[in-house]
Amino acid sequence: MIGDVTDLNATKDVAVAPKDRWAWVAGKRGVARLMLDGSLQWSTRGMPNGGSRVLAIGPKGNDLAVGGEDGSVRFVGNKSCKRDDKTAAEGHADRVVALAWHPKGKLIASASRSDSILIHKRSRGRLDATLTVMGAMVVSLAIEPKGMWLAAGTTGGEVLFFELKKGTLIARAELENRAAVHSLAFVGGGKRLVAASLSAAGLIDVESVGK
């Protein structure tokens, strides 16, 4: 098999690098980098995060954020392939299930199926803010292209919109089937948000939410 990464033990997520040069694959034993011709170029095992759960490549293509089973977010150089063992964004009590980069690459948002979203500074991994979601568990995240709003999908079928700078909840929207919102993506320059569950998808007009 070309590009066989079965030794990673249970693949969890995939992230494709800018310009489609390679893909990163996350598994319980670490992360692997695969060239798109199928050849395995580089891998790291034993990353101190209890296993890699979710991946997100930074907006400038320099950093790969790796959410772990232990609740931490660690970083790997997307181009250099070097693991940054000096910096870790910590604070979750459970495994990380969602990541979202600020468009300038200075902040990373993370969620762990709890009622809290953590915002860390990339430079030192320091906690910058905590956004609290009352009565819901967050399973997906997205930050709009200008960095003004953060959208959070919950297990109850809601999408919550936060003003990122102030950390305040400004609006809510619901999917019709009330199923867990596992995927979010801003489109149209941030004017609309695609929200998807396992059985349905919807397009939310962001500018009209909360009016």
Tab-separated table of C-alpha atoms in Angstrom:
chain	number	residue	atom	x	y	z
A	1	MET	CA	0.000	0.000	0.000
A	2	ILE	CA	1.407	3.454	-0.941
A	3	GLY	CA	1.497	5.862	1.967
A	4	ASP	CA	0.495	3.262	4.533
A	5	VAL	CA	0.010	4.926	7.938
A	6	THR	CA	-1.765	2.070	9.677
A	7	ASP	CA	0.896	2.155	12.397
A	8	LEU	CA	-0.633	5.445	13.588
A	9	ASN	CA	-3.487	3.302	14.970
A	10	ALA	CA	-6.973	4.611	14.161
A	11	THR	CA	-6.823	7.658	11.886
A	12	LYS	CA	-8.768	10.588	13.380
A	13	ASP	CA	-8.375	13.574	11.048
A	14	VAL	CA	-6.742	14.844	7.850
A	15	ALA	CA	-5.524	18.357	6.936
A	16	VAL	CA	-4.277	19.368	3.502
A	17	ALA	CA	-1.437	21.900	3.247
A	18	PRO	CA	-1.723	25.098	1.153
A	19	LYS	CA	-1.290	24.543	-2.597
A	20	ASP	CA	-2.080	20.837	-2.029
A	21	ARG	CA	1.560	19.856	-1.568
A	22	TRP	CA	0.943	17.266	1.118
A	23	ALA	CA	-1.548	16.061	3.702
A	24	TRP	CA	-1.259	15.518	7.428
A	25	VAL	CA	-2.913	12.519	9.053
A	26	ALA	CA	-3.642	12.265	12.797
A	27	GLY	CA	-3.812	9.030	14.759
A	28	LYS	CA	-3.534	7.687	18.278
A	29	ARG	CA	0.250	7.335	17.974
A	30	GLY	CA	1.039	10.722	16.444
A	31	VAL	CA	0.850	12.567	13.133
A	32	ALA	CA	2.219	11.657	9.701
A	33	ARG	CA	2.934	13.774	6.637
A	34	LEU	CA	1.990	12.273	3.281
A	35	MET	CA	2.924	13.652	-0.116
A	36	LEU	CA	-0.020	13.624	-2.467
A	37	ASP	CA	1.682	11.119	-4.732
A	38	GLY	CA	1.073	8.674	-1.890
A	39	SER	CA	4.607	8.512	-0.505
A	40	LEU	CA	5.180	8.848	3.230
A	41	GLN	CA	7.610	11.713	3.751
A	42	TRP	CA	7.707	12.250	7.486
A	43	SER	CA	6.010	11.157	10.667
A	44	THR	CA	6.264	11.789	14.370
A	45	ARG	CA	5.260	9.262	16.974
A	46	GLY	CA	4.962	9.556	20.689
A	47	MET	CA	3.794	13.183	20.681
A	48	PRO	CA	3.128	13.952	24.364
A	49	ASN	CA	-0.592	14.549	23.983
A	50	GLY	CA	-2.046	11.081	24.547
A	51	GLY	CA	-2.740	10.665	20.834
A	52	SER	CA	-3.614	13.112	18.053
A	53	ARG	CA	-7.315	13.817	17.600
A	54	VAL	CA	-7.864	16.827	15.322
A	55	LEU	CA	-5.691	18.942	12.996
A	56	ALA	CA	-5.717	22.518	11.680
A	57	ILE	CA	-3.155	24.253	9.460
A	58	GLY	CA	-2.530	27.932	10.236
A	59	PRO	CA	-3.646	30.624	7.763
A	60	LYS	CA	-0.083	31.359	6.633
A	61	GLY	CA	0.719	27.697	6.190
A	62	ASN	CA	3.512	27.750	8.770
A	63	ASP	CA	1.983	25.897	11.707
A	64	LEU	CA	0.049	22.675	12.141
A	65	ALA	CA	-2.059	22.643	15.326
A	66	VAL	CA	-2.632	19.185	16.794
A	67	GLY	CA	-5.443	18.668	19.294
A	68	GLY	CA	-4.755	15.766	21.631
A	69	GLU	CA	-6.603	13.169	23.640
A	70	ASP	CA	-5.178	14.758	26.800
A	71	GLY	CA	-6.885	18.119	26.159
A	72	SER	CA	-3.777	19.952	24.938
A	73	VAL	CA	-3.027	21.644	21.626
A	74	ARG	CA	0.523	21.224	20.331
A	75	PHE	CA	2.259	22.545	17.259
A	76	VAL	CA	4.347	21.177	14.401
A	77	GLY	CA	6.084	23.195	11.674
A	78	ASN	CA	4.042	22.543	8.538
A	79	LYS	CA	7.066	23.118	6.297
A	80	SER	CA	9.976	22.297	8.619
A	81	CYS	CA	8.286	19.193	10.117
A	82	LYS	CA	9.826	20.074	13.476
A	83	ARG	CA	7.764	19.559	16.608
A	84	ASP	CA	7.528	22.535	18.964
A	85	ASP	CA	7.930	20.864	22.354
A	86	LYS	CA	8.347	24.215	24.160
A	87	THR	CA	4.854	25.493	23.408
A	88	ALA	CA	1.573	23.813	24.328
A	89	ALA	CA	-1.903	25.294	24.707
A	90	GLU	CA	-3.470	23.557	27.688
A	91	GLY	CA	-6.564	23.818	29.855
A	92	HIS	CA	-9.155	21.330	28.582
A	93	ALA	CA	-10.166	18.472	30.874
A	94	ASP	CA	-11.119	16.182	27.977
A	95	ARG	CA	-9.898	15.447	24.442
A	96	VAL	CA	-9.823	18.278	21.923
A	97	VAL	CA	-12.496	17.850	19.230
A	98	ALA	CA	-12.336	21.153	17.324
A	99	LEU	CA	-9.768	23.801	16.365
A	100	ALA	CA	-9.980	27.142	14.558
A	101	TRP	CA	-7.211	29.607	13.707
A	102	HIS	CA	-7.585	33.384	13.788
A	103	PRO	CA	-6.910	34.648	10.226
A	104	LYS	CA	-3.731	36.418	11.380
A	105	GLY	CA	-2.403	33.196	12.921
A	106	LYS	CA	-1.769	34.725	16.339
A	107	LEU	CA	-4.629	32.966	18.152
A	108	ILE	CA	-5.995	29.411	18.153
A	109	ALA	CA	-9.459	28.457	19.441
A	110	SER	CA	-10.159	24.965	20.758
A	111	ALA	CA	-13.104	22.971	22.107
A	112	SER	CA	-13.352	19.639	23.935
A	113	ARG	CA	-17.024	18.603	24.141
A	114	SER	CA	-17.504	20.839	27.155
A	115	ASP	CA	-19.225	24.157	27.792
A	116	SER	CA	-16.002	26.149	27.324
A	117	ILE	CA	-14.038	27.388	24.311
A	118	LEU	CA	-10.421	28.282	25.006
A	119	ILE	CA	-8.528	30.953	23.060
A	120	HIS	CA	-4.741	30.686	23.284
A	121	LYS	CA	-1.929	32.831	21.943
A	122	ARG	CA	0.172	30.863	19.483
A	123	SER	CA	3.504	32.436	20.456
A	124	ARG	CA	3.686	31.013	23.977
A	125	GLY	CA	0.536	28.955	24.299
A	126	ARG	CA	-0.786	31.341	26.952
A	127	LEU	CA	-4.548	31.342	27.618
A	128	ASP	CA	-6.002	34.582	26.253
A	129	ALA	CA	-9.738	34.093	26.862
A	130	THR	CA	-12.403	31.562	27.857
A	131	LEU	CA	-15.813	31.648	26.188
A	132	THR	CA	-18.561	29.880	28.134
A	133	VAL	CA	-21.515	28.122	26.523
A	134	MET	CA	-24.266	27.484	29.046
A	135	GLY	CA	-26.026	24.126	28.820
A	136	ALA	CA	-24.349	22.838	25.648
A	137	MET	CA	-21.270	20.968	24.458
A	138	VAL	CA	-19.226	22.444	21.606
A	139	VAL	CA	-18.084	20.072	18.828
A	140	SER	CA	-17.108	22.416	15.968
A	141	LEU	CA	-15.547	25.859	15.520
A	142	ALA	CA	-14.941	28.434	12.773
A	143	ILE	CA	-13.596	31.999	12.774
A	144	GLU	CA	-14.759	34.346	10.019
A	145	PRO	CA	-12.115	35.692	7.604
A	146	LYS	CA	-11.801	39.132	9.229
A	147	GLY	CA	-11.440	37.652	12.715
A	148	MET	CA	-14.473	39.453	14.128
A	149	TRP	CA	-16.727	36.487	14.957
A	150	LEU	CA	-16.315	32.946	16.161
A	151	ALA	CA	-18.993	30.364	15.389
A	152	ALA	CA	-19.443	27.310	17.619
A	153	GLY	CA	-21.544	24.258	16.737
A	154	THR	CA	-23.122	22.345	19.622
A	155	THR	CA	-24.441	18.840	20.257
A	156	GLY	CA	-27.934	20.338	20.552
A	157	GLY	CA	-28.067	21.564	16.943
A	158	GLU	CA	-27.321	25.201	17.683
A	159	VAL	CA	-24.728	27.507	16.169
A	160	LEU	CA	-23.538	30.188	18.577
A	161	PHE	CA	-21.904	33.408	17.399
A	162	PHE	CA	-19.387	35.221	19.594
A	163	GLU	CA	-17.792	38.614	19.121
A	164	LEU	CA	-14.213	37.440	19.361
A	165	LYS	CA	-12.622	40.663	20.604
A	166	LYS	CA	-15.022	41.050	23.550
A	167	GLY	CA	-15.729	37.348	24.055
A	168	THR	CA	-19.478	37.938	24.210
A	169	LEU	CA	-22.283	35.773	22.824
A	170	ILE	CA	-24.158	37.887	20.261
A	171	ALA	CA	-26.513	35.499	18.449
A	172	ARG	CA	-27.836	31.951	18.079
A	173	ALA	CA	-29.114	29.952	15.124
A	174	GLU	CA	-30.573	26.432	14.932
A	175	LEU	CA	-30.492	23.598	12.428
A	176	GLU	CA	-33.950	22.229	11.728
A	177	ASN	CA	-33.232	18.675	12.831
A	178	ARG	CA	-31.500	19.749	16.065
A	179	ALA	CA	-28.681	17.246	15.465
A	180	ALA	CA	-25.109	17.901	16.588
A	181	VAL	CA	-23.364	20.451	14.357
A	182	HIS	CA	-20.099	18.701	13.517
A	183	SER	CA	-18.840	20.985	10.720
A	184	LEU	CA	-18.733	24.752	10.163
A	185	ALA	CA	-17.235	26.879	7.387
A	186	PHE	CA	-17.560	30.587	6.567
A	187	VAL	CA	-18.097	31.372	2.879
A	188	GLY	CA	-18.701	34.483	0.799
A	189	GLY	CA	-16.114	36.518	2.675
A	190	GLY	CA	-17.694	35.642	6.003
A	191	LYS	CA	-21.224	36.768	5.114
A	192	ARG	CA	-22.576	33.218	5.245
A	193	LEU	CA	-21.863	30.139	7.304
A	194	VAL	CA	-22.290	26.528	6.199
A	195	ALA	CA	-23.336	24.341	9.135
A	196	ALA	CA	-23.618	20.561	8.826
A	197	SER	CA	-24.721	17.668	11.019
A	198	LEU	CA	-24.615	13.953	10.222
A	199	SER	CA	-28.005	14.151	8.503
A	200	ALA	CA	-28.481	17.740	7.320
A	201	ALA	CA	-26.726	20.941	6.259
A	202	GLY	CA	-27.789	24.566	6.270
A	203	LEU	CA	-26.613	27.943	5.028
A	204	ILE	CA	-26.843	30.728	7.617
A	205	ASP	CA	-26.956	34.391	6.615
A	206	VAL	CA	-24.537	35.744	9.210
A	207	GLU	CA	-25.486	39.400	8.725
A	208	SER	CA	-29.145	38.678	9.566
A	209	VAL	CA	-28.488	36.516	12.641
A	210	GLY	CA	-29.668	38.201	15.811
A	211	LYS	CA	-31.690	40.901	14.040
